[in-house]
Short mmCIF file of C-alpha atoms in Angstrom, two decimals:
data_model
loop_
_atom_site.label_atom_id
_atom_site.label_comp_id
_atom_site.label_asym_id
_atom_site.label_seq_id
_atom_site.Cartn_x
_atom_site.Cartn_y
_atom_site.Cartn_z
CA MET A 3 -9.44 8.35 -34.80
CA GLY A 4 -10.75 12.53 -35.04
CA ASP A 5 -9.88 14.98 -32.88
CA VAL A 6 -7.12 15.64 -30.25
CA ILE A 7 -7.44 14.15 -26.61
CA TYR A 8 -3.52 15.36 -25.56
CA ARG A 9 -1.89 18.26 -26.80
CA VAL A 10 1.05 18.93 -25.66
CA GLU A 11 3.10 21.77 -26.29
CA ASN A 12 6.91 22.54 -25.07
CA LEU A 13 6.48 19.68 -21.89
CA ARG A 14 9.01 19.58 -20.17
CA LYS A 15 9.95 17.59 -16.75
CA ALA A 16 13.34 18.29 -14.92
CA TYR A 17 15.00 16.79 -11.93
CA GLY A 18 17.19 18.86 -10.56
CA GLU A 19 19.53 19.92 -13.71
CA ARG A 20 18.43 16.99 -15.58
CA VAL A 21 15.99 16.61 -18.00
CA VAL A 22 13.81 13.99 -18.87
CA VAL A 23 11.42 15.30 -21.07
CA ASP A 24 12.15 17.91 -23.52
CA ILE A 25 8.84 18.12 -25.79
CA GLN A 26 7.89 20.99 -28.45
CA GLN A 27 4.53 18.85 -29.77
CA LEU A 28 2.63 16.21 -30.14
CA GLU A 29 -1.12 15.44 -30.36
CA VAL A 30 -2.57 12.19 -29.27
CA ARG A 31 -6.02 11.23 -31.19
CA ARG A 32 -8.43 10.23 -29.83
CA GLY A 33 -9.02 5.77 -30.53
CA GLU A 34 -5.86 5.10 -32.23
CA VAL A 35 -2.09 3.22 -31.00
CA LEU A 36 0.47 5.39 -30.93
CA ALA A 37 3.92 3.56 -30.45
CA LEU A 38 6.79 5.40 -28.95
CA VAL A 39 9.72 4.15 -29.18
CA GLY A 40 13.52 5.23 -27.99
CA PRO A 41 16.73 3.70 -26.54
CA SER A 42 16.43 3.40 -23.07
CA GLY A 43 16.50 7.09 -20.77
CA ALA A 44 14.81 8.24 -23.58
CA GLY A 45 12.06 9.73 -21.44
CA LYS A 46 9.58 7.86 -23.19
CA SER A 47 8.51 6.41 -19.37
CA SER A 48 8.36 9.17 -18.01
CA LEU A 49 6.03 10.67 -20.23
CA LEU A 50 3.67 7.98 -20.11
CA ARG A 51 4.13 9.50 -15.84
CA LEU A 52 3.17 12.85 -16.86
CA LEU A 53 -0.13 11.62 -18.88
CA ASN A 54 -1.08 9.93 -16.48
CA PHE A 55 -0.84 12.94 -14.07
CA LEU A 56 1.11 10.99 -12.21
CA GLU A 57 4.02 13.67 -11.70
CA SER A 58 3.53 17.16 -13.04
CA PRO A 59 5.17 18.72 -15.71
CA THR A 60 8.39 21.67 -15.04
CA SER A 61 6.61 23.71 -17.06
CA GLY A 62 4.70 23.70 -20.55
CA THR A 63 1.18 22.91 -21.76
CA LEU A 64 -0.54 19.41 -21.05
CA ALA A 65 -3.99 19.62 -22.17
CA TYR A 66 -6.61 17.04 -21.97
CA GLU A 67 -9.78 16.62 -23.65
CA GLY A 68 -9.19 20.21 -24.56
CA GLN A 69 -9.03 21.06 -20.72
CA THR A 70 -5.17 22.81 -19.82
CA LEU A 71 -4.36 20.58 -16.94
CA THR A 72 -1.74 22.99 -13.82
CA GLY A 73 -0.86 21.27 -10.87
CA SER A 74 -1.97 18.44 -10.03
CA ALA A 75 -5.56 16.79 -11.94
CA PRO A 76 -8.86 16.30 -10.66
CA LEU A 77 -9.74 12.66 -9.72
CA ASP A 78 -12.54 12.66 -12.37
CA VAL A 79 -9.64 13.38 -15.16
CA ARG A 80 -7.49 10.82 -13.80
CA ARG A 81 -10.12 8.04 -12.71
CA GLN A 82 -9.99 8.27 -17.09
CA VAL A 83 -6.69 7.00 -17.69
CA THR A 84 -4.77 3.59 -16.31
CA THR A 85 -1.19 2.55 -16.72
CA VAL A 86 0.32 -0.93 -17.47
CA PHE A 87 3.79 -1.03 -16.17
CA GLN A 88 6.54 -3.53 -16.90
CA ARG A 89 6.90 -4.63 -13.74
CA PRO A 90 3.36 -5.84 -12.47
CA VAL A 91 2.65 -4.30 -9.25
CA LEU A 92 -0.43 -6.75 -7.83
CA LEU A 93 -2.18 -6.57 -4.18
CA ARG A 94 -1.66 -9.30 -1.59
CA SER A 95 -5.22 -10.99 -2.95
CA ASN A 96 -6.42 -13.35 -5.44
CA VAL A 97 -6.87 -12.28 -9.01
CA ARG A 98 -10.22 -11.87 -8.84
CA GLU A 99 -9.61 -9.64 -6.15
CA ASN A 100 -6.62 -7.43 -8.12
CA VAL A 101 -8.86 -7.26 -11.02
CA ALA A 102 -11.74 -5.85 -9.23
CA TYR A 103 -10.08 -3.03 -7.07
CA GLY A 104 -10.72 -0.46 -10.28
CA LEU A 105 -13.98 -0.52 -10.07
CA ARG A 106 -14.28 -1.17 -5.49
CA LEU A 107 -12.53 1.92 -6.11
CA ARG A 108 -15.35 3.90 -7.94
CA GLY A 109 -17.56 2.17 -6.43
CA TRP A 110 -19.24 0.32 -9.31
CA ARG A 111 -20.44 -3.18 -9.47
CA VAL A 112 -17.93 -6.23 -9.18
CA ASN A 113 -19.41 -9.50 -10.49
CA GLY A 114 -20.26 -9.22 -14.13
CA ARG A 115 -17.69 -7.13 -14.93
CA VAL A 116 -14.53 -9.37 -12.88
CA THR A 117 -15.54 -12.74 -15.03
CA ASP A 118 -16.20 -11.29 -18.74
CA MET A 119 -13.02 -9.58 -18.15
CA LEU A 120 -10.61 -12.57 -17.00
CA SER A 121 -12.51 -15.04 -19.34
CA ARG A 122 -10.72 -12.23 -21.67
CA VAL A 123 -7.19 -12.81 -20.89
CA GLY A 124 -7.99 -16.33 -19.95
CA LEU A 125 -7.33 -16.49 -16.34
CA GLU A 126 -11.17 -17.40 -15.34
CA GLY A 127 -9.21 -20.33 -14.65
CA LEU A 128 -7.22 -18.48 -11.46
CA SER A 129 -10.01 -16.58 -10.36
CA LYS A 130 -9.02 -17.96 -6.54
CA SER A 131 -5.93 -17.84 -7.22
CA PRO A 132 -3.05 -15.63 -5.07
CA ALA A 133 -2.04 -13.06 -7.19
CA HIS A 134 1.73 -13.74 -6.26
CA LYS A 135 1.72 -17.43 -7.98
CA LEU A 136 1.14 -16.39 -10.87
CA SER A 137 3.97 -16.91 -13.97
CA GLY A 138 4.80 -13.62 -14.69
CA GLY A 139 2.98 -13.42 -18.00
CA GLU A 140 0.02 -14.63 -16.53
CA MET A 141 0.42 -11.69 -14.13
CA GLN A 142 1.66 -8.98 -16.78
CA ARG A 143 -2.73 -10.26 -17.82
CA VAL A 144 -4.08 -9.62 -14.87
CA ALA A 145 -2.69 -6.15 -14.81
CA LEU A 146 -3.90 -6.01 -17.91
CA ALA A 147 -8.00 -7.71 -16.54
CA ARG A 148 -7.82 -4.21 -13.43
CA ALA A 149 -6.61 -1.66 -16.11
CA LEU A 150 -9.56 -2.64 -18.87
CA VAL A 151 -12.21 -3.63 -16.79
CA ILE A 152 -12.18 -0.14 -16.02
CA ASP A 153 -12.63 0.74 -19.20
CA PRO A 154 -10.02 3.89 -20.09
CA THR A 155 -10.60 6.91 -21.86
CA VAL A 156 -6.26 5.59 -22.52
CA LEU A 157 -4.41 2.95 -21.52
CA LEU A 158 -0.88 3.62 -21.52
CA LEU A 159 1.49 0.77 -21.79
CA ASP A 160 4.95 1.06 -20.85
CA GLU A 161 7.16 -1.60 -21.71
CA PRO A 162 4.06 -4.36 -21.89
CA THR A 163 5.67 -7.17 -22.40
CA ALA A 164 9.24 -6.71 -21.56
CA ASN A 165 11.22 -10.19 -20.41
CA LEU A 166 7.86 -11.80 -21.85
CA ASP A 167 7.23 -15.25 -23.21
CA PRO A 168 6.05 -15.23 -27.43
CA TYR A 169 2.49 -16.87 -26.77
CA ASN A 170 2.46 -14.07 -23.30
CA VAL A 171 3.21 -11.48 -26.01
CA GLY A 172 0.41 -12.45 -28.89
CA LEU A 173 -2.64 -12.82 -25.64
CA ILE A 174 -1.68 -9.83 -24.78
CA GLU A 175 -1.29 -7.68 -27.74
CA GLU A 176 -4.71 -9.07 -29.11
CA ILE A 177 -6.51 -8.51 -26.04
CA VAL A 178 -4.95 -4.43 -26.38
CA ARG A 179 -5.94 -4.91 -30.07
CA GLN A 180 -9.57 -6.20 -29.82
CA HIS A 181 -10.39 -3.47 -27.02
CA ASN A 182 -8.66 -1.00 -28.44
CA ARG A 183 -11.16 -1.47 -31.53
CA GLU A 184 -13.83 -2.82 -29.78
CA HIS A 185 -14.55 0.48 -27.67
CA GLY A 186 -12.33 2.72 -29.38
CA THR A 187 -9.20 3.42 -26.26
CA THR A 188 -6.47 5.50 -26.51
CA VAL A 189 -3.71 3.53 -26.41
CA VAL A 190 -0.30 5.16 -26.07
CA LEU A 191 2.39 1.57 -26.09
CA VAL A 192 6.08 2.87 -24.91
CA THR A 193 7.94 0.17 -26.69
CA HIS A 194 11.29 -1.03 -27.19
CA ASN A 195 10.49 -3.29 -30.20
CA VAL A 196 10.15 -1.74 -32.98
CA PHE A 197 8.32 -5.04 -34.73
CA GLN A 198 5.42 -5.05 -31.20
CA ALA A 199 5.19 -0.87 -32.77
CA ARG A 200 4.29 -2.17 -35.95
CA ARG A 201 2.52 -5.16 -35.20
CA LEU A 202 -0.06 -2.74 -32.51
CA ALA A 203 0.14 0.94 -33.42
CA HIS A 204 -1.48 3.02 -35.75
CA ARG A 205 1.40 6.08 -35.29
CA VAL A 206 4.88 5.66 -33.81
CA GLY A 207 6.97 8.57 -32.09
CA LEU A 208 10.68 8.46 -32.25
CA MET A 209 12.44 9.09 -28.77
CA LEU A 210 15.81 10.73 -27.60
CA SER A 211 17.16 12.02 -24.72
CA GLY A 212 13.89 13.37 -23.95
CA ARG A 213 12.76 14.64 -27.65
CA LEU A 214 10.27 13.70 -30.35
CA VAL A 215 12.11 13.41 -32.30
CA GLU A 216 10.01 12.01 -35.34
CA VAL A 217 5.94 11.43 -35.24
CA ALA A 218 4.80 9.31 -38.24
CA ASP A 219 1.69 6.90 -39.00
CA THR A 220 3.15 3.10 -38.42
CA THR A 221 4.03 2.67 -42.36
CA THR A 222 5.64 5.90 -43.41
CA PHE A 223 7.81 6.04 -40.00
CA PHE A 224 9.25 2.31 -40.71
CA ASP A 225 9.57 2.87 -44.60
CA SER A 226 10.29 6.81 -45.50
CA PRO A 227 11.46 7.90 -42.39
CA SER A 228 11.56 11.45 -42.22
CA ASP A 229 14.25 11.82 -40.17
CA PRO A 230 17.55 10.00 -40.62
CA ARG A 231 17.82 9.11 -37.08
CA THR A 232 14.51 7.59 -37.20
CA ALA A 233 16.29 5.13 -40.43
CA ALA A 234 18.29 4.92 -38.09
CA PHE A 235 17.12 3.46 -35.25
CA VAL A 236 14.79 1.39 -37.69
CA ARG A 237 17.59 -0.09 -39.03
CA GLY A 238 18.86 -1.52 -35.85
CA ASP A 239 21.64 1.08 -35.37
CA MET A 240 22.61 2.34 -32.78
CA VAL A 241 21.54 5.68 -31.77
CA TYR A 242 21.44 7.71 -29.10
CA MET B 27 8.26 -28.94 40.45
CA GLY B 28 6.08 -28.93 43.06
CA ASP B 29 4.80 -25.53 43.00
CA LEU B 30 4.36 -25.37 39.30
CA THR B 31 1.76 -28.28 39.37
CA LEU B 32 0.18 -26.67 42.52
CA GLY B 33 0.13 -23.75 40.69
CA LEU B 34 -1.64 -25.03 37.69
CA ALA B 35 -4.47 -26.90 39.30
CA HIS B 36 -5.29 -23.96 41.94
CA ALA B 37 -5.71 -21.93 38.25
CA VAL B 38 -8.37 -24.34 37.25
CA ARG B 39 -9.62 -24.59 40.73
CA LEU B 40 -9.51 -20.94 40.30
CA ILE B 41 -10.98 -20.05 37.11
CA LEU B 42 -14.50 -23.04 37.56
CA SER B 43 -14.68 -20.90 40.55
CA ALA B 44 -15.24 -18.10 39.00
CA ASP B 45 -14.44 -16.43 41.86
CA PRO B 46 -15.65 -13.07 42.17
CA ALA B 47 -12.14 -11.31 42.75
CA LEU B 48 -10.39 -12.74 40.06
CA MET B 49 -12.70 -12.15 37.80
CA GLU B 50 -12.94 -8.71 38.92
CA ILE B 51 -8.58 -8.73 38.69
CA ILE B 52 -9.24 -10.92 35.52
CA LEU B 53 -11.77 -8.07 33.88
CA LEU B 54 -10.10 -4.48 34.94
CA THR B 55 -6.22 -6.46 33.35
CA LEU B 56 -8.36 -6.19 30.12
CA ARG B 57 -10.09 -3.19 30.49
CA VAL B 58 -6.62 -1.27 31.44
CA SER B 59 -4.83 -2.88 28.91
CA GLY B 60 -7.43 -3.83 25.97
CA LEU B 61 -7.55 0.26 26.03
CA ALA B 62 -4.54 1.01 26.58
CA LEU B 63 -3.67 -0.84 23.33
CA ALA B 64 -7.08 0.31 21.14
CA ILE B 65 -5.61 4.56 22.23
CA SER B 66 -2.21 3.14 20.98
CA THR B 67 -3.33 1.43 17.55
CA LEU B 68 -5.12 4.04 16.77
CA VAL B 69 -3.08 6.87 17.13
CA GLY B 70 -0.01 4.62 16.16
CA VAL B 71 -0.77 3.49 13.04
CA PRO B 72 -1.99 5.93 11.17
CA VAL B 73 1.32 8.59 12.76
CA GLY B 74 3.57 4.70 12.03
CA ALA B 75 1.34 5.28 7.47
CA ALA B 76 2.46 8.70 7.96
CA LEU B 77 5.84 8.91 9.13
CA GLY B 78 6.45 5.02 6.78
CA LEU B 79 4.89 6.47 3.81
CA ALA B 80 5.56 10.65 4.23
CA ARG B 81 9.33 12.48 3.05
CA VAL B 82 9.58 13.62 6.73
CA ARG B 83 12.87 15.17 6.74
CA ALA B 84 13.52 14.35 10.38
CA ARG B 85 12.82 10.40 10.08
CA GLY B 86 15.88 10.22 10.80
CA LEU B 87 15.09 11.67 14.65
CA ILE B 88 11.92 10.24 15.09
CA THR B 89 12.99 6.83 13.59
CA ALA B 90 15.26 7.58 16.90
CA LEU B 91 13.06 8.54 19.34
CA LEU B 92 10.83 5.92 18.41
CA TYR B 93 12.75 2.91 18.56
CA THR B 94 14.35 4.78 21.71
CA GLY B 95 10.67 4.85 22.93
CA MET B 96 10.19 0.87 21.98
CA GLY B 97 12.74 0.13 25.33
CA LEU B 98 11.52 2.33 27.27
CA PRO B 99 11.50 1.37 30.79
CA PRO B 100 7.57 0.62 32.09
CA VAL B 101 8.93 1.45 35.23
CA VAL B 102 10.29 4.60 34.55
CA VAL B 103 7.14 5.58 32.87
CA GLY B 104 5.18 4.78 35.69
CA LEU B 105 7.33 7.32 37.30
CA PHE B 106 6.58 9.66 34.65
CA VAL B 107 2.76 9.29 34.71
CA TYR B 108 3.41 9.32 38.31
CA LEU B 109 4.69 12.77 38.62
CA MET B 110 2.60 14.92 36.21
CA LEU B 111 -0.49 13.24 37.35
CA SER B 112 0.91 14.15 41.28
CA ARG B 113 -1.49 16.28 43.51
CA SER B 114 1.82 18.55 42.66
CA GLY B 115 2.07 17.68 39.23
CA PRO B 116 0.90 19.31 35.76
CA LEU B 117 -1.93 17.66 34.85
CA GLY B 118 -2.52 16.81 39.19
CA VAL B 119 -5.95 18.81 38.61
CA LEU B 120 -7.45 15.58 36.73
CA GLY B 121 -7.74 13.34 40.13
CA TRP B 122 -6.45 10.54 38.53
CA LEU B 123 -3.61 9.50 40.72
CA PHE B 124 -3.86 5.64 41.59
CA THR B 125 -7.18 5.11 39.46
CA PRO B 126 -7.81 2.90 35.73
CA ASN B 127 -7.31 6.03 34.10
CA ALA B 128 -3.58 6.73 35.25
CA MET B 129 -3.00 2.86 34.12
CA VAL B 130 -4.08 3.22 30.97
CA THR B 131 -2.33 6.39 30.24
CA ALA B 132 1.45 4.70 31.65
CA GLN B 133 0.15 1.33 29.03
CA VAL B 134 -0.96 3.95 25.49
CA ILE B 135 2.96 5.32 26.43
CA ILE B 136 4.52 2.08 26.29
CA ALA B 137 2.20 0.62 23.71
CA PHE B 138 2.37 3.58 22.02
CA PRO B 139 6.55 3.53 19.99
CA LEU B 140 6.15 0.20 19.95
CA VAL B 141 2.60 0.16 17.44
CA SER B 142 4.27 3.43 15.50
CA GLY B 143 7.53 2.40 14.93
CA LEU B 144 6.89 -1.14 14.02
CA THR B 145 3.85 0.30 11.51
CA MET B 146 5.89 2.50 9.96
CA THR B 147 8.71 -0.21 8.72
CA ALA B 148 5.88 -2.90 7.94
CA VAL B 149 4.82 0.35 6.08
CA GLN B 150 8.19 1.46 4.01
CA SER B 151 8.83 -2.16 3.97
CA VAL B 152 5.54 -2.23 0.90
CA ASP B 153 7.05 -1.82 -2.74
CA PRO B 154 7.17 1.65 -3.24
CA ALA B 155 5.59 1.07 -6.95
CA LEU B 156 2.81 0.19 -5.34
CA ARG B 157 1.55 3.37 -4.82
CA LEU B 158 2.10 5.08 -7.68
CA GLN B 159 0.02 1.44 -10.02
CA VAL B 160 -3.11 2.45 -7.60
CA ARG B 161 -2.82 6.24 -7.61
CA SER B 162 -2.70 4.89 -11.58
CA LEU B 163 -5.81 3.59 -11.07
CA GLY B 164 -7.78 5.77 -9.64
CA ALA B 165 -6.89 5.75 -5.40
CA THR B 166 -7.76 8.75 -4.12
CA ARG B 167 -4.85 10.12 -1.84
CA VAL B 168 -6.87 7.99 1.81
CA GLN B 169 -7.15 4.49 -0.49
CA GLU B 170 -3.79 4.86 -1.16
CA VAL B 171 -2.48 5.31 1.76
CA TRP B 172 -5.08 1.88 2.61
CA ALA B 173 -4.11 0.08 -0.12
CA VAL B 174 -0.42 0.36 1.43
CA LEU B 175 -1.29 -0.75 5.12
CA LYS B 176 -3.41 -3.67 3.93
CA GLU B 177 -0.39 -4.76 1.90
CA ALA B 178 1.47 -4.28 5.60
CA ARG B 179 -1.23 -5.44 7.38
CA ILE B 180 1.19 -8.55 8.24
CA GLY B 181 3.48 -6.31 9.69
CA VAL B 182 0.80 -4.02 11.07
CA VAL B 183 -0.72 -6.82 13.34
CA ALA B 184 2.72 -7.90 14.64
CA ALA B 185 2.58 -4.50 15.65
CA ILE B 186 -0.02 -4.34 17.35
CA VAL B 187 0.74 -8.19 18.64
CA ALA B 188 3.80 -7.04 19.95
CA ALA B 189 2.32 -3.86 22.11
CA PHE B 190 -0.25 -6.13 23.17
CA GLY B 191 2.32 -8.68 24.98
CA GLY B 192 4.00 -4.89 25.88
CA VAL B 193 1.41 -4.24 27.99
CA ILE B 194 -0.53 -7.40 29.04
CA SER B 195 2.90 -8.02 31.37
CA GLU B 196 4.15 -4.75 32.10
CA VAL B 197 3.90 -4.63 36.40
CA GLY B 198 6.24 -1.83 37.20
CA ALA B 199 3.68 1.45 35.62
CA VAL B 200 0.63 0.28 36.45
CA MET B 201 2.48 -0.68 40.47
CA LEU B 202 3.25 2.55 40.69
CA VAL B 203 0.51 4.73 39.58
CA GLY B 204 -2.25 2.19 40.21
CA GLY B 205 -1.12 1.27 43.43
CA ASN B 206 -2.45 -1.97 43.22
CA ILE B 207 -5.44 -1.33 45.10
CA GLU B 208 -7.97 -4.29 45.63
CA GLY B 209 -10.83 -3.73 43.85
CA LYS B 210 -9.99 -0.68 42.29
CA THR B 211 -6.23 -1.25 40.72
CA ARG B 212 -5.38 -4.07 40.91
CA VAL B 213 -4.23 -5.91 38.62
CA LEU B 214 -3.22 -9.75 36.84
CA THR B 215 0.91 -8.81 37.39
CA THR B 216 0.24 -6.14 40.38
CA ALA B 217 -1.50 -9.39 41.87
CA ILE B 218 1.18 -11.95 41.40
CA VAL B 219 4.37 -9.67 42.50
CA LEU B 220 1.77 -8.61 45.85
CA ASP B 221 1.14 -13.16 46.17
CA THR B 222 4.33 -13.54 45.96
CA ARG B 223 5.61 -11.04 48.07
CA THR B 224 3.54 -12.42 51.17
CA GLY B 225 4.67 -16.43 50.07
CA GLU B 226 1.54 -17.60 48.78
CA PHE B 227 3.11 -19.09 45.71
CA SER B 228 1.07 -21.43 43.70
CA LEU B 229 -1.77 -18.47 43.93
CA ALA B 230 0.73 -16.55 41.57
CA LEU B 231 1.78 -18.74 39.97
CA ALA B 232 -2.09 -19.45 39.23
CA LEU B 233 -2.49 -15.94 39.04
CA GLY B 234 0.78 -16.11 36.25
CA ILE B 235 -0.49 -19.02 34.08
CA ILE B 236 -3.97 -17.44 33.54
CA LEU B 237 -1.91 -13.69 32.81
CA LEU B 238 -0.09 -16.71 29.74
CA SER B 239 -3.46 -18.17 29.03
CA LEU B 240 -4.98 -14.92 28.32
CA ALA B 241 -2.24 -13.45 25.93
CA PHE B 242 -1.74 -16.15 24.10
CA LEU B 243 -5.99 -16.51 23.41
CA ALA B 244 -5.60 -12.49 22.45
CA ASN B 245 -2.94 -12.94 20.42
CA VAL B 246 -4.67 -16.31 18.53
CA ALA B 247 -7.50 -14.34 18.26
CA MET B 248 -4.73 -11.64 16.03
CA LEU B 249 -3.49 -13.70 14.60
CA ARG B 250 -6.74 -15.36 12.94
CA LEU B 251 -7.83 -12.34 11.89
CA GLN B 252 -4.74 -11.43 10.22
CA GLY B 253 -4.61 -14.88 8.81
CA MET B 254 -8.26 -14.53 7.24
CA THR B 255 -6.72 -11.48 5.99
CA ASN B 256 -3.88 -13.26 4.47
CA ILE B 257 -3.93 -15.14 1.42
CA GLU B 258 -0.98 -16.85 1.37
#
């Protein structure tokens, strides 16, 4: 968990007059789980889209693996990063084909990897089932399996367990934790759930109105935050 | 009822006898409409997909034009193609008038708005989040478009089926630009018109039943293709 995988400096994303991301400095370290918490509209998901190169910043610097990216990122860089969104968007196909999708895009071998990944997320018995007929928790596990099977360098999770039952929340958290530990995958997790951030993350950051208020290791963030807004947020007070 | 029974019996007899003149008409019908459909699909599906996916400023106008094109009266298309291909027309030099090429051209003009317009609608109905998701999984631009088309495949096949129905059953355009010349440009619909005019009702009915059967078989084949790819 040493070197830096993302370096962000004066990064701004605006839609017209509305600034949704305005971050002076942020470093994401290789192999860490970084959780970003904050209220709705704080710019967390917008930041994830920038980190996944799905959108270009309005201004500022976004460096990945030491390489400053201007304009659209090259395909080989894009293919090292993937996102699991809050609402799983699955292809109109069966579970197996959904999980295999990213492998097929890259022209990689499918069989063994997909089978292993399905058993890892507890869906081996549903591989032939239509993906659209699964429960919400199962669909999100398919989305997670589809992301992990390509063995990304960076996994971005955008509220991956919102609206899920405790069983699926626990299962997904354990899969992410295990993958991070075994593969050294860097994880950036966006969540409203401070308890989830505490359970999963090595470091936690608070975002408010597009800005990063504070980033600290998990214990410091929760037990002795330096910014009063962080302390208020952790206490459960309304913070905007 | 008598004519209908007679026509049905006649149709069965004609098919079983493999009448060479009838086979020629059936083959030309399939060749002209099949080629027109293939061209319309090859051009119309990408155009429809592009219109459905791209942020085009004049999309409203283009959509209105395509929807108008879907309702083009075949006889008006025939007249337009006739004027273009007639000896004094701008494309008269091609010498296509009263040939199957002219018939294919007219049917492409009829089928293209149907294929592209309905494909555009099908593509627009795909969840916009899908594009973001597949891009996030590392799809190139082409792979992204392909993923959207695959999701919209039920609508795309419906577009092709609608276009096929439109061209195989039309008579106005092929009559005008083909001329219904025996052994050269006579297709099922123009033969039906001719037989009706000459009072050969049972033969006209027989040809009608064959035309319907062909359309039915083609649609079943396309729907089977749709079903094979539709997991649900």
